[in-house]
JSON list of C-alpha atoms in Angstrom, two decimals:
[
{"chain": "A", "resi": 16, "resn": "MET", "atom": "CA", "xyz": [11.06, 39.89, 14.84]},
{"chain": "A", "resi": 17, "resn": "LYS", "atom": "CA", "xyz": [13.91, 38.16, 13.03]},
{"chain": "A", "resi": 18, "resn": "ILE", "atom": "CA", "xyz": [13.62, 35.11, 15.31]},
{"chain": "A", "resi": 19, "resn": "THR", "atom": "CA", "xyz": [9.90, 34.77, 14.59]},
{"chain": "A", "resi": 20, "resn": "LEU", "atom": "CA", "xyz": [10.48, 35.09, 10.87]},
{"chain": "A", "resi": 21, "resn": "THR", "atom": "CA", "xyz": [13.24, 32.46, 11.01]},
{"chain": "A", "resi": 22, "resn": "ARG", "atom": "CA", "xyz": [10.92, 30.02, 12.78]},
{"chain": "A", "resi": 23, "resn": "ILE", "atom": "CA", "xyz": [8.19, 30.60, 10.22]},
{"chain": "A", "resi": 24, "resn": "LEU", "atom": "CA", "xyz": [10.58, 30.08, 7.32]},
{"chain": "A", "resi": 25, "resn": "ALA", "atom": "CA", "xyz": [12.00, 26.92, 8.91]},
{"chain": "A", "resi": 26, "resn": "GLY", "atom": "CA", "xyz": [8.52, 25.43, 9.33]},
{"chain": "A", "resi": 27, "resn": "PHE", "atom": "CA", "xyz": [7.54, 26.47, 5.80]},
{"chain": "A", "resi": 28, "resn": "GLY", "atom": "CA", "xyz": [10.67, 24.82, 4.43]},
{"chain": "A", "resi": 29, "resn": "CYS", "atom": "CA", "xyz": [9.78, 21.54, 6.15]},
{"chain": "A", "resi": 30, "resn": "LEU", "atom": "CA", "xyz": [6.28, 21.67, 4.67]},
{"chain": "A", "resi": 31, "resn": "MET", "atom": "CA", "xyz": [7.74, 22.30, 1.23]},
{"chain": "A", "resi": 32, "resn": "VAL", "atom": "CA", "xyz": [9.98, 19.20, 1.53]},
{"chain": "A", "resi": 33, "resn": "ALA", "atom": "CA", "xyz": [6.98, 17.07, 2.56]},
{"chain": "A", "resi": 34, "resn": "GLY", "atom": "CA", "xyz": [4.90, 18.55, -0.26]},
{"chain": "A", "resi": 35, "resn": "VAL", "atom": "CA", "xyz": [7.54, 17.66, -2.84]},
{"chain": "A", "resi": 36, "resn": "ALA", "atom": "CA", "xyz": [7.70, 14.09, -1.48]},
{"chain": "A", "resi": 37, "resn": "ASN", "atom": "CA", "xyz": [3.91, 13.69, -1.68]},
{"chain": "A", "resi": 38, "resn": "ALA", "atom": "CA", "xyz": [3.93, 14.96, -5.27]},
{"chain": "A", "resi": 39, "resn": "LEU", "atom": "CA", "xyz": [6.36, 12.30, -6.45]},
{"chain": "A", "resi": 40, "resn": "PRO", "atom": "CA", "xyz": [4.71, 9.55, -8.54]},
{"chain": "A", "resi": 41, "resn": "ILE", "atom": "CA", "xyz": [4.59, 5.79, -8.20]},
{"chain": "A", "resi": 42, "resn": "ASN", "atom": "CA", "xyz": [5.96, 4.25, -11.39]},
{"chain": "A", "resi": 43, "resn": "GLU", "atom": "CA", "xyz": [5.39, 0.86, -12.95]},
{"chain": "A", "resi": 44, "resn": "VAL", "atom": "CA", "xyz": [8.76, -0.90, -13.16]},
{"chain": "A", "resi": 45, "resn": "ASP", "atom": "CA", "xyz": [10.23, -4.29, -14.01]},
{"chain": "A", "resi": 46, "resn": "TYR", "atom": "CA", "xyz": [9.25, -6.73, -11.25]},
{"chain": "A", "resi": 47, "resn": "PHE", "atom": "CA", "xyz": [12.69, -8.34, -11.40]},
{"chain": "A", "resi": 48, "resn": "SER", "atom": "CA", "xyz": [14.40, -5.00, -10.75]},
{"chain": "A", "resi": 49, "resn": "LEU", "atom": "CA", "xyz": [12.78, -4.73, -7.31]},
{"chain": "A", "resi": 50, "resn": "THR", "atom": "CA", "xyz": [15.08, -5.17, -4.33]},
{"chain": "A", "resi": 51, "resn": "GLY", "atom": "CA", "xyz": [12.59, -5.97, -1.57]},
{"chain": "A", "resi": 52, "resn": "ALA", "atom": "CA", "xyz": [13.75, -8.49, 1.01]},
{"chain": "A", "resi": 53, "resn": "GLU", "atom": "CA", "xyz": [10.31, -9.94, 1.80]},
{"chain": "A", "resi": 54, "resn": "LEU", "atom": "CA", "xyz": [8.47, -12.46, -0.39]},
{"chain": "A", "resi": 55, "resn": "ILE", "atom": "CA", "xyz": [4.97, -13.81, 0.29]},
{"chain": "A", "resi": 56, "resn": "ASP", "atom": "CA", "xyz": [4.08, -16.85, -1.85]},
{"chain": "A", "resi": 57, "resn": "PHE", "atom": "CA", "xyz": [1.22, -18.23, 0.32]},
{"chain": "A", "resi": 58, "resn": "GLU", "atom": "CA", "xyz": [2.73, -21.72, 0.35]},
{"chain": "A", "resi": 59, "resn": "SER", "atom": "CA", "xyz": [2.51, -21.87, 4.16]},
{"chain": "A", "resi": 60, "resn": "PHE", "atom": "CA", "xyz": [-1.28, -21.37, 4.08]},
{"chain": "A", "resi": 61, "resn": "ALA", "atom": "CA", "xyz": [-3.99, -23.95, 3.47]},
{"chain": "A", "resi": 62, "resn": "GLY", "atom": "CA", "xyz": [-5.01, -24.06, -0.19]},
{"chain": "A", "resi": 63, "resn": "GLY", "atom": "CA", "xyz": [-6.00, -27.06, -2.29]},
{"chain": "A", "resi": 64, "resn": "GLY", "atom": "CA", "xyz": [-7.51, -27.54, -5.72]},
{"chain": "A", "resi": 65, "resn": "ALA", "atom": "CA", "xyz": [-10.18, -25.08, -6.82]},
{"chain": "A", "resi": 66, "resn": "PRO", "atom": "CA", "xyz": [-12.23, -23.77, -5.13]},
{"chain": "A", "resi": 67, "resn": "GLY", "atom": "CA", "xyz": [-9.46, -24.03, -2.53]},
{"chain": "A", "resi": 68, "resn": "THR", "atom": "CA", "xyz": [-9.83, -22.78, 1.03]},
{"chain": "A", "resi": 69, "resn": "ASN", "atom": "CA", "xyz": [-12.23, -20.05, 2.11]},
{"chain": "A", "resi": 70, "resn": "TYR", "atom": "CA", "xyz": [-10.95, -17.43, 4.60]},
{"chain": "A", "resi": 71, "resn": "ASP", "atom": "CA", "xyz": [-13.61, -15.40, 6.40]},
{"chain": "A", "resi": 72, "resn": "GLY", "atom": "CA", "xyz": [-11.03, -13.46, 8.42]},
{"chain": "A", "resi": 73, "resn": "LEU", "atom": "CA", "xyz": [-7.78, -11.58, 7.91]},
{"chain": "A", "resi": 74, "resn": "ILE", "atom": "CA", "xyz": [-4.76, -13.40, 6.51]},
{"chain": "A", "resi": 75, "resn": "ASP", "atom": "CA", "xyz": [-1.65, -12.47, 8.48]},
{"chain": "A", "resi": 76, "resn": "ALA", "atom": "CA", "xyz": [1.67, -13.09, 6.71]},
{"chain": "A", "resi": 77, "resn": "ASP", "atom": "CA", "xyz": [5.24, -11.97, 7.44]},
{"chain": "A", "resi": 78, "resn": "GLY", "atom": "CA", "xyz": [5.32, -8.20, 7.06]},
{"chain": "A", "resi": 79, "resn": "ALA", "atom": "CA", "xyz": [1.77, -7.73, 5.75]},
{"chain": "A", "resi": 80, "resn": "THR", "atom": "CA", "xyz": [-1.87, -8.55, 6.50]},
{"chain": "A", "resi": 81, "resn": "PHE", "atom": "CA", "xyz": [-4.63, -9.08, 3.92]},
{"chain": "A", "resi": 82, "resn": "GLY", "atom": "CA", "xyz": [-8.33, -8.20, 4.10]},
{"chain": "A", "resi": 83, "resn": "GLU", "atom": "CA", "xyz": [-11.10, -7.17, 1.72]},
{"chain": "A", "resi": 84, "resn": "ARG", "atom": "CA", "xyz": [-10.87, -3.36, 2.09]},
{"chain": "A", "resi": 85, "resn": "PHE", "atom": "CA", "xyz": [-10.04, -0.61, 4.56]},
{"chain": "A", "resi": 86, "resn": "VAL", "atom": "CA", "xyz": [-12.57, 0.70, 7.06]},
{"chain": "A", "resi": 87, "resn": "GLY", "atom": "CA", "xyz": [-14.27, 3.68, 5.41]},
{"chain": "A", "resi": 88, "resn": "GLN", "atom": "CA", "xyz": [-14.21, 2.28, 1.88]},
{"chain": "A", "resi": 89, "resn": "THR", "atom": "CA", "xyz": [-17.56, 1.32, 0.36]},
{"chain": "A", "resi": 90, "resn": "LEU", "atom": "CA", "xyz": [-17.96, -2.05, -1.34]},
{"chain": "A", "resi": 91, "resn": "GLY", "atom": "CA", "xyz": [-19.90, -2.10, -4.61]},
{"chain": "A", "resi": 92, "resn": "ALA", "atom": "CA", "xyz": [-20.33, -4.46, -7.54]},
{"chain": "A", "resi": 93, "resn": "SER", "atom": "CA", "xyz": [-19.82, -4.51, -11.29]},
{"chain": "A", "resi": 94, "resn": "GLY", "atom": "CA", "xyz": [-21.34, -7.77, -12.47]},
{"chain": "A", "resi": 95, "resn": "ASN", "atom": "CA", "xyz": [-19.66, -10.52, -10.45]},
{"chain": "A", "resi": 96, "resn": "SER", "atom": "CA", "xyz": [-16.72, -8.26, -9.53]},
{"chain": "A", "resi": 97, "resn": "ASP", "atom": "CA", "xyz": [-16.23, -6.13, -6.42]},
{"chain": "A", "resi": 98, "resn": "THR", "atom": "CA", "xyz": [-15.57, -2.41, -6.70]},
{"chain": "A", "resi": 99, "resn": "LEU", "atom": "CA", "xyz": [-14.39, 0.00, -4.03]},
{"chain": "A", "resi": 100, "resn": "ALA", "atom": "CA", "xyz": [-15.20, 3.66, -3.49]},
{"chain": "A", "resi": 101, "resn": "GLY", "atom": "CA", "xyz": [-14.27, 6.26, -0.91]},
{"chain": "A", "resi": 102, "resn": "ALA", "atom": "CA", "xyz": [-11.25, 6.56, 1.34]},
{"chain": "A", "resi": 103, "resn": "PRO", "atom": "CA", "xyz": [-10.15, 5.01, 4.63]},
{"chain": "A", "resi": 104, "resn": "SER", "atom": "CA", "xyz": [-11.69, 6.71, 7.66]},
{"chain": "A", "resi": 105, "resn": "GLY", "atom": "CA", "xyz": [-10.66, 7.28, 11.23]},
{"chain": "A", "resi": 106, "resn": "GLY", "atom": "CA", "xyz": [-7.37, 9.01, 10.45]},
{"chain": "A", "resi": 107, "resn": "GLY", "atom": "CA", "xyz": [-5.52, 5.83, 9.51]},
{"chain": "A", "resi": 108, "resn": "LEU", "atom": "CA", "xyz": [-5.63, 2.41, 7.89]},
{"chain": "A", "resi": 109, "resn": "THR", "atom": "CA", "xyz": [-7.66, -0.39, 9.46]},
{"chain": "A", "resi": 110, "resn": "LEU", "atom": "CA", "xyz": [-8.46, -3.58, 7.54]},
{"chain": "A", "resi": 111, "resn": "ALA", "atom": "CA", "xyz": [-12.06, -4.71, 7.14]},
{"chain": "A", "resi": 112, "resn": "VAL", "atom": "CA", "xyz": [-13.25, -8.27, 6.47]},
{"chain": "A", "resi": 113, "resn": "GLY", "atom": "CA", "xyz": [-15.83, -9.05, 3.78]},
{"chain": "A", "resi": 114, "resn": "ALA", "atom": "CA", "xyz": [-19.11, -10.85, 4.30]},
{"chain": "A", "resi": 115, "resn": "ALA", "atom": "CA", "xyz": [-19.04, -14.59, 4.95]},
{"chain": "A", "resi": 116, "resn": "ASN", "atom": "CA", "xyz": [-17.86, -16.50, 1.86]},
{"chain": "A", "resi": 117, "resn": "GLN", "atom": "CA", "xyz": [-17.09, -13.19, 0.11]},
{"chain": "A", "resi": 118, "resn": "ASN", "atom": "CA", "xyz": [-13.75, -12.30, 1.66]},
{"chain": "A", "resi": 119, "resn": "LEU", "atom": "CA", "xyz": [-10.52, -14.09, 0.65]},
{"chain": "A", "resi": 120, "resn": "ASN", "atom": "CA", "xyz": [-9.55, -17.42, -0.84]},
{"chain": "A", "resi": 121, "resn": "ILE", "atom": "CA", "xyz": [-6.34, -19.39, -1.35]},
{"chain": "A", "resi": 122, "resn": "PHE", "atom": "CA", "xyz": [-6.22, -22.21, -3.84]},
{"chain": "A", "resi": 123, "resn": "THR", "atom": "CA", "xyz": [-3.53, -24.30, -5.49]},
{"chain": "A", "resi": 124, "resn": "ARG", "atom": "CA", "xyz": [-3.07, -23.60, -9.18]},
{"chain": "A", "resi": 125, "resn": "ALA", "atom": "CA", "xyz": [-0.59, -25.64, -11.22]},
{"chain": "A", "resi": 126, "resn": "PRO", "atom": "CA", "xyz": [2.20, -24.83, -11.84]},
{"chain": "A", "resi": 127, "resn": "ASP", "atom": "CA", "xyz": [2.16, -21.73, -9.62]},
{"chain": "A", "resi": 128, "resn": "GLY", "atom": "CA", "xyz": [1.33, -23.34, -6.28]},
{"chain": "A", "resi": 129, "resn": "ASN", "atom": "CA", "xyz": [-0.85, -21.45, -3.82]},
{"chain": "A", "resi": 130, "resn": "VAL", "atom": "CA", "xyz": [-2.30, -18.11, -4.94]},
{"chain": "A", "resi": 131, "resn": "LEU", "atom": "CA", "xyz": [-4.44, -15.50, -3.17]},
{"chain": "A", "resi": 132, "resn": "THR", "atom": "CA", "xyz": [-7.74, -14.23, -4.57]},
{"chain": "A", "resi": 133, "resn": "GLY", "atom": "CA", "xyz": [-10.58, -12.04, -3.45]},
{"chain": "A", "resi": 134, "resn": "LEU", "atom": "CA", "xyz": [-14.07, -13.55, -3.52]},
{"chain": "A", "resi": 135, "resn": "GLY", "atom": "CA", "xyz": [-16.75, -11.71, -5.48]},
{"chain": "A", "resi": 136, "resn": "ASN", "atom": "CA", "xyz": [-20.43, -11.33, -4.62]},
{"chain": "A", "resi": 137, "resn": "LEU", "atom": "CA", "xyz": [-21.42, -14.82, -5.84]},
{"chain": "A", "resi": 138, "resn": "GLY", "atom": "CA", "xyz": [-19.52, -16.17, -2.86]},
{"chain": "A", "resi": 139, "resn": "PHE", "atom": "CA", "xyz": [-17.47, -19.27, -2.09]},
{"chain": "A", "resi": 140, "resn": "PRO", "atom": "CA", "xyz": [-17.49, -21.97, -3.42]},
{"chain": "A", "resi": 141, "resn": "ASP", "atom": "CA", "xyz": [-18.92, -20.60, -6.70]},
{"chain": "A", "resi": 142, "resn": "PHE", "atom": "CA", "xyz": [-16.03, -20.76, -9.18]},
{"chain": "A", "resi": 143, "resn": "ASN", "atom": "CA", "xyz": [-17.16, -17.46, -10.73]},
{"chain": "A", "resi": 144, "resn": "ALA", "atom": "CA", "xyz": [-16.52, -15.71, -7.42]},
{"chain": "A", "resi": 145, "resn": "ILE", "atom": "CA", "xyz": [-12.85, -16.68, -7.28]},
{"chain": "A", "resi": 146, "resn": "GLY", "atom": "CA", "xyz": [-10.60, -13.79, -8.30]},
{"chain": "A", "resi": 147, "resn": "GLU", "atom": "CA", "xyz": [-13.48, -11.31, -8.58]},
{"chain": "A", "resi": 148, "resn": "GLY", "atom": "CA", "xyz": [-13.24, -9.85, -5.07]},
{"chain": "A", "resi": 149, "resn": "ALA", "atom": "CA", "xyz": [-11.42, -6.81, -3.71]},
{"chain": "A", "resi": 150, "resn": "ILE", "atom": "CA", "xyz": [-8.22, -7.19, -1.70]},
{"chain": "A", "resi": 151, "resn": "ALA", "atom": "CA", "xyz": [-6.54, -4.77, 0.71]},
{"chain": "A", "resi": 152, "resn": "ILE", "atom": "CA", "xyz": [-2.94, -5.09, 1.94]},
{"chain": "A", "resi": 153, "resn": "LEU", "atom": "CA", "xyz": [-1.70, -3.43, 5.12]},
{"chain": "A", "resi": 154, "resn": "PHE", "atom": "CA", "xyz": [2.08, -3.46, 5.56]},
{"chain": "A", "resi": 155, "resn": "ASP", "atom": "CA", "xyz": [3.73, -3.68, 8.98]},
{"chain": "A", "resi": 156, "resn": "ASN", "atom": "CA", "xyz": [6.18, -0.97, 7.89]},
{"chain": "A", "resi": 157, "resn": "ASP", "atom": "CA", "xyz": [5.98, 1.76, 5.24]},
{"chain": "A", "resi": 158, "resn": "GLN", "atom": "CA", "xyz": [7.24, 0.70, 1.82]},
{"chain": "A", "resi": 159, "resn": "SER", "atom": "CA", "xyz": [8.82, 2.22, -1.28]},
{"chain": "A", "resi": 160, "resn": "GLU", "atom": "CA", "xyz": [8.30, -0.76, -3.61]},
{"chain": "A", "resi": 161, "resn": "PHE", "atom": "CA", "xyz": [5.69, -3.44, -4.27]},
{"chain": "A", "resi": 162, "resn": "GLY", "atom": "CA", "xyz": [5.48, -6.22, -6.84]},
{"chain": "A", "resi": 163, "resn": "PHE", "atom": "CA", "xyz": [3.42, -9.33, -7.55]},
{"chain": "A", "resi": 164, "resn": "GLN", "atom": "CA", "xyz": [2.72, -12.06, -10.05]},
{"chain": "A", "resi": 165, "resn": "SER", "atom": "CA", "xyz": [-0.69, -11.85, -11.68]},
{"chain": "A", "resi": 166, "resn": "VAL", "atom": "CA", "xyz": [-2.17, -15.30, -12.23]},
{"chain": "A", "resi": 167, "resn": "GLY", "atom": "CA", "xyz": [-5.16, -16.43, -14.30]},
{"chain": "A", "resi": 168, "resn": "GLY", "atom": "CA", "xyz": [-6.30, -13.09, -15.72]},
{"chain": "A", "resi": 169, "resn": "ASN", "atom": "CA", "xyz": [-7.81, -12.68, -19.18]},
{"chain": "A", "resi": 170, "resn": "LEU", "atom": "CA", "xyz": [-6.10, -9.40, -20.22]},
{"chain": "A", "resi": 171, "resn": "GLY", "atom": "CA", "xyz": [-8.50, -7.26, -18.20]},
{"chain": "A", "resi": 172, "resn": "GLY", "atom": "CA", "xyz": [-7.75, -4.27, -15.99]},
{"chain": "A", "resi": 173, "resn": "ALA", "atom": "CA", "xyz": [-7.45, -3.49, -12.30]},
{"chain": "A", "resi": 174, "resn": "THR", "atom": "CA", "xyz": [-7.31, -0.52, -9.96]},
{"chain": "A", "resi": 175, "resn": "PHE", "atom": "CA", "xyz": [-4.51, -0.13, -7.40]},
{"chain": "A", "resi": 176, "resn": "GLU", "atom": "CA", "xyz": [-4.84, 2.59, -4.76]},
{"chain": "A", "resi": 177, "resn": "PHE", "atom": "CA", "xyz": [-1.71, 3.32, -2.71]},
{"chain": "A", "resi": 178, "resn": "TRP", "atom": "CA", "xyz": [-2.36, 4.76, 0.77]},
{"chain": "A", "resi": 179, "resn": "ALA", "atom": "CA", "xyz": [-0.19, 6.47, 3.36]},
{"chain": "A", "resi": 180, "resn": "ARG", "atom": "CA", "xyz": [-0.39, 5.40, 7.01]},
{"chain": "A", "resi": 181, "resn": "ASP", "atom": "CA", "xyz": [-2.71, 8.33, 7.85]},
{"chain": "A", "resi": 182, "resn": "GLY", "atom": "CA", "xyz": [-5.23, 7.21, 5.20]},
{"chain": "A", "resi": 183, "resn": "SER", "atom": "CA", "xyz": [-4.30, 9.82, 2.58]},
{"chain": "A", "resi": 184, "resn": "LEU", "atom": "CA", "xyz": [-4.12, 8.72, -1.05]},
{"chain": "A", "resi": 185, "resn": "ILE", "atom": "CA", "xyz": [-0.64, 8.66, -2.60]},
{"chain": "A", "resi": 186, "resn": "ALA", "atom": "CA", "xyz": [-1.53, 7.46, -6.11]},
{"chain": "A", "resi": 187, "resn": "THR", "atom": "CA", "xyz": [-3.98, 5.41, -8.18]},
{"chain": "A", "resi": 188, "resn": "ILE", "atom": "CA", "xyz": [-2.67, 3.15, -10.94]},
{"chain": "A", "resi": 189, "resn": "THR", "atom": "CA", "xyz": [-4.84, 1.15, -13.35]},
{"chain": "A", "resi": 190, "resn": "PRO", "atom": "CA", "xyz": [-2.73, -1.50, -15.12]},
{"chain": "A", "resi": 191, "resn": "VAL", "atom": "CA", "xyz": [-4.28, -3.39, -18.02]},
{"chain": "A", "resi": 192, "resn": "GLY", "atom": "CA", "xyz": [-3.50, -6.62, -19.84]},
{"chain": "A", "resi": 193, "resn": "LEU", "atom": "CA", "xyz": [-3.54, -8.71, -16.68]},
{"chain": "A", "resi": 194, "resn": "GLY", "atom": "CA", "xyz": [-2.69, -12.32, -17.35]},
{"chain": "A", "resi": 195, "resn": "VAL", "atom": "CA", "xyz": [0.08, -14.57, -16.14]},
{"chain": "A", "resi": 196, "resn": "ASP", "atom": "CA", "xyz": [2.65, -11.81, -15.77]},
{"chain": "A", "resi": 197, "resn": "PHE", "atom": "CA", "xyz": [4.74, -9.88, -13.24]},
{"chain": "A", "resi": 198, "resn": "PHE", "atom": "CA", "xyz": [4.12, -6.29, -12.17]},
{"chain": "A", "resi": 199, "resn": "GLY", "atom": "CA", "xyz": [6.29, -3.92, -10.15]},
{"chain": "A", "resi": 200, "resn": "PHE", "atom": "CA", "xyz": [5.64, -0.49, -8.62]},
{"chain": "A", "resi": 201, "resn": "GLN", "atom": "CA", "xyz": [8.24, 1.89, -7.22]},
{"chain": "A", "resi": 202, "resn": "ARG", "atom": "CA", "xyz": [7.92, 5.20, -5.40]},
{"chain": "A", "resi": 203, "resn": "GLU", "atom": "CA", "xyz": [10.00, 7.86, -7.17]},
{"chain": "A", "resi": 204, "resn": "GLY", "atom": "CA", "xyz": [13.07, 8.82, -5.18]},
{"chain": "A", "resi": 205, "resn": "GLY", "atom": "CA", "xyz": [12.73, 5.80, -2.91]},
{"chain": "A", "resi": 206, "resn": "VAL", "atom": "CA", "xyz": [10.31, 7.62, -0.58]},
{"chain": "A", "resi": 207, "resn": "GLN", "atom": "CA", "xyz": [9.14, 5.05, 1.95]},
{"chain": "A", "resi": 208, "resn": "ASP", "atom": "CA", "xyz": [5.53, 5.94, 2.75]},
{"chain": "A", "resi": 209, "resn": "ILE", "atom": "CA", "xyz": [3.30, 3.25, 1.19]},
{"chain": "A", "resi": 210, "resn": "ALA", "atom": "CA", "xyz": [1.45, 1.71, 4.14]},
{"chain": "A", "resi": 211, "resn": "GLY", "atom": "CA", "xyz": [-1.45, 0.01, 2.35]},
{"chain": "A", "resi": 212, "resn": "ILE", "atom": "CA", "xyz": [-2.85, -0.91, -1.05]},
{"chain": "A", "resi": 213, "resn": "SER", "atom": "CA", "xyz": [-6.44, -1.59, -2.08]},
{"chain": "A", "resi": 214, "resn": "ILE", "atom": "CA", "xyz": [-7.05, -3.57, -5.27]},
{"chain": "A", "resi": 215, "resn": "TRP", "atom": "CA", "xyz": [-10.06, -4.53, -7.32]},
{"chain": "A", "resi": 216, "resn": "ASN", "atom": "CA", "xyz": [-10.38, -5.74, -10.91]},
{"chain": "A", "resi": 217, "resn": "THR", "atom": "CA", "xyz": [-12.78, -5.97, -13.82]},
{"chain": "A", "resi": 218, "resn": "ASP", "atom": "CA", "xyz": [-11.06, -8.90, -15.51]},
{"chain": "A", "resi": 219, "resn": "PRO", "atom": "CA", "xyz": [-13.61, -11.31, -17.04]},
{"chain": "A", "resi": 220, "resn": "ALA", "atom": "CA", "xyz": [-11.75, -14.27, -15.55]},
{"chain": "A", "resi": 221, "resn": "GLY", "atom": "CA", "xyz": [-10.70, -12.61, -12.29]},
{"chain": "A", "resi": 222, "resn": "ILE", "atom": "CA", "xyz": [-7.11, -12.45, -11.08]},
{"chain": "A", "resi": 223, "resn": "ALA", "atom": "CA", "xyz": [-5.04, -14.14, -8.41]},
{"chain": "A", "resi": 224, "resn": "PHE", "atom": "CA", "xyz": [-1.89, -12.89, -6.68]},
{"chain": "A", "resi": 225, "resn": "ASP", "atom": "CA", "xyz": [1.37, -14.69, -6.01]},
{"chain": "A", "resi": 226, "resn": "ASP", "atom": "CA", "xyz": [5.02, -13.92, -5.18]},
{"chain": "A", "resi": 227, "resn": "ILE", "atom": "CA", "xyz": [4.33, -10.57, -3.52]},
{"chain": "A", "resi": 228, "resn": "VAL", "atom": "CA", "xyz": [7.62, -8.77, -2.93]},
{"chain": "A", "resi": 229, "resn": "PHE", "atom": "CA", "xyz": [8.25, -5.67, -0.77]},
{"chain": "A", "resi": 230, "resn": "ASP", "atom": "CA", "xyz": [10.30, -4.36, 2.18]},
{"chain": "A", "resi": 231, "resn": "VAL", "atom": "CA", "xyz": [13.27, -2.38, 0.87]},
{"chain": "A", "resi": 232, "resn": "PRO", "atom": "CA", "xyz": [15.51, -1.61, 3.88]},
{"chain": "A", "resi": 233, "resn": "GLY", "atom": "CA", "xyz": [17.55, 1.44, 4.67]},
{"chain": "A", "resi": 234, "resn": "ILE", "atom": "CA", "xyz": [15.49, 4.33, 3.25]},
{"chain": "A", "resi": 235, "resn": "GLU", "atom": "CA", "xyz": [13.92, 6.78, 5.66]},
{"chain": "A", "resi": 236, "resn": "PRO", "atom": "CA", "xyz": [10.65, 8.53, 4.70]},
{"chain": "A", "resi": 237, "resn": "VAL", "atom": "CA", "xyz": [10.56, 12.27, 4.13]},
{"chain": "A", "resi": 238, "resn": "GLY", "atom": "CA", "xyz": [8.08, 14.00, 6.41]},
{"chain": "A", "resi": 239, "resn": "VAL", "atom": "CA", "xyz": [7.20, 17.00, 8.53]},
{"chain": "A", "resi": 240, "resn": "PRO", "atom": "CA", "xyz": [9.10, 17.11, 11.87]},
{"chain": "A", "resi": 241, "resn": "GLU", "atom": "CA", "xyz": [7.13, 16.28, 15.01]},
{"chain": "A", "resi": 242, "resn": "PRO", "atom": "CA", "xyz": [5.71, 19.31, 16.87]},
{"chain": "A", "resi": 243, "resn": "GLY", "atom": "CA", "xyz": [8.10, 18.66, 19.75]},
{"chain": "A", "resi": 244, "resn": "THR", "atom": "CA", "xyz": [11.06, 18.82, 17.38]},
{"chain": "A", "resi": 245, "resn": "ILE", "atom": "CA", "xyz": [9.85, 22.13, 15.95]},
{"chain": "A", "resi": 246, "resn": "GLY", "atom": "CA", "xyz": [9.38, 23.46, 19.50]},
{"chain": "A", "resi": 247, "resn": "LEU", "atom": "CA", "xyz": [12.94, 22.53, 20.49]},
{"chain": "A", "resi": 248, "resn": "LEU", "atom": "CA", "xyz": [14.23, 24.19, 17.33]},
{"chain": "A", "resi": 249, "resn": "GLY", "atom": "CA", "xyz": [12.30, 27.34, 18.25]},
{"chain": "A", "resi": 250, "resn": "LEU", "atom": "CA", "xyz": [13.74, 27.37, 21.78]},
{"chain": "A", "resi": 251, "resn": "GLY", "atom": "CA", "xyz": [17.22, 27.03, 20.34]},
{"chain": "A", "resi": 252, "resn": "LEU", "atom": "CA", "xyz": [16.67, 30.00, 18.05]},
{"chain": "A", "resi": 253, "resn": "VAL", "atom": "CA", "xyz": [15.29, 32.09, 20.93]},
{"chain": "A", "resi": 254, "resn": "GLY", "atom": "CA", "xyz": [18.37, 31.24, 23.00]},
{"chain": "A", "resi": 255, "resn": "LEU", "atom": "CA", "xyz": [20.61, 32.22, 20.11]},
{"chain": "A", "resi": 256, "resn": "GLY", "atom": "CA", "xyz": [18.82, 35.56, 19.85]},
{"chain": "A", "resi": 257, "resn": "ILE", "atom": "CA", "xyz": [19.24, 36.28, 23.57]},
{"chain": "A", "resi": 258, "resn": "ALA", "atom": "CA", "xyz": [22.93, 35.45, 23.41]},
{"chain": "A", "resi": 259, "resn": "ARG", "atom": "CA", "xyz": [23.38, 37.85, 20.50]},
{"chain": "A", "resi": 260, "resn": "ARG", "atom": "CA", "xyz": [21.62, 40.65, 22.40]},
{"chain": "A", "resi": 261, "resn": "ARG", "atom": "CA", "xyz": [23.92, 40.11, 25.41]},
{"chain": "A", "resi": 262, "resn": "ARG", "atom": "CA", "xyz": [27.02, 40.30, 23.23]},
{"chain": "A", "resi": 263, "resn": "LYS", "atom": "CA", "xyz": [25.77, 43.61, 21.75]},
{"chain": "A", "resi": 264, "resn": "VAL", "atom": "CA", "xyz": [25.21, 45.07, 25.25]}
]
């Protein structure tokens, strides 16, 4: 009876640790305080003067891939701007591509160089579509920090949804005052579990993204042990109990 109770308490303790980790917030921080080792500035991709280059597929960069949304999310519209609703489906994060000419765009904007935008429902090459579309980012590895430069906004707002690898929502943040500025986000306690981010905005001018920074090394995520690990722990406790009984005899 004591062995069974010990196993239950051990499993409950692991769940409590994971629960505390999931409850920790994502905070807005100074972009220049971030320590990520990876920077995506889109300079290696085709751009050009507005309207730039239309991308009807995924954009694969070092450490991250960009699409319109995650499979399971529903695309809507608010004026010329995309909106997203719902959560990723299928038990994980899979990127989805937008309709033709309504997916992603890279153009060259002086003095910032190449910037990434989503394309709204008016579609490429309509200038009023640039920066109005939703964007989803899927990281190769789970992250604890994320930052970017906002380009071209007109002090509007945006919605950032941070997702775990299994498709569960970690946090939603809605920054305002988007213009030419830098934004940083950091998981409290350095928990490394941000696998994807979906973004859409209601800025009247639309926003573009540049200088995306992420990939902080050396921090392991907090999580529930694998079932096999729990099973081995249980066998060890059973063995310990048998040994104790033998000593008593």
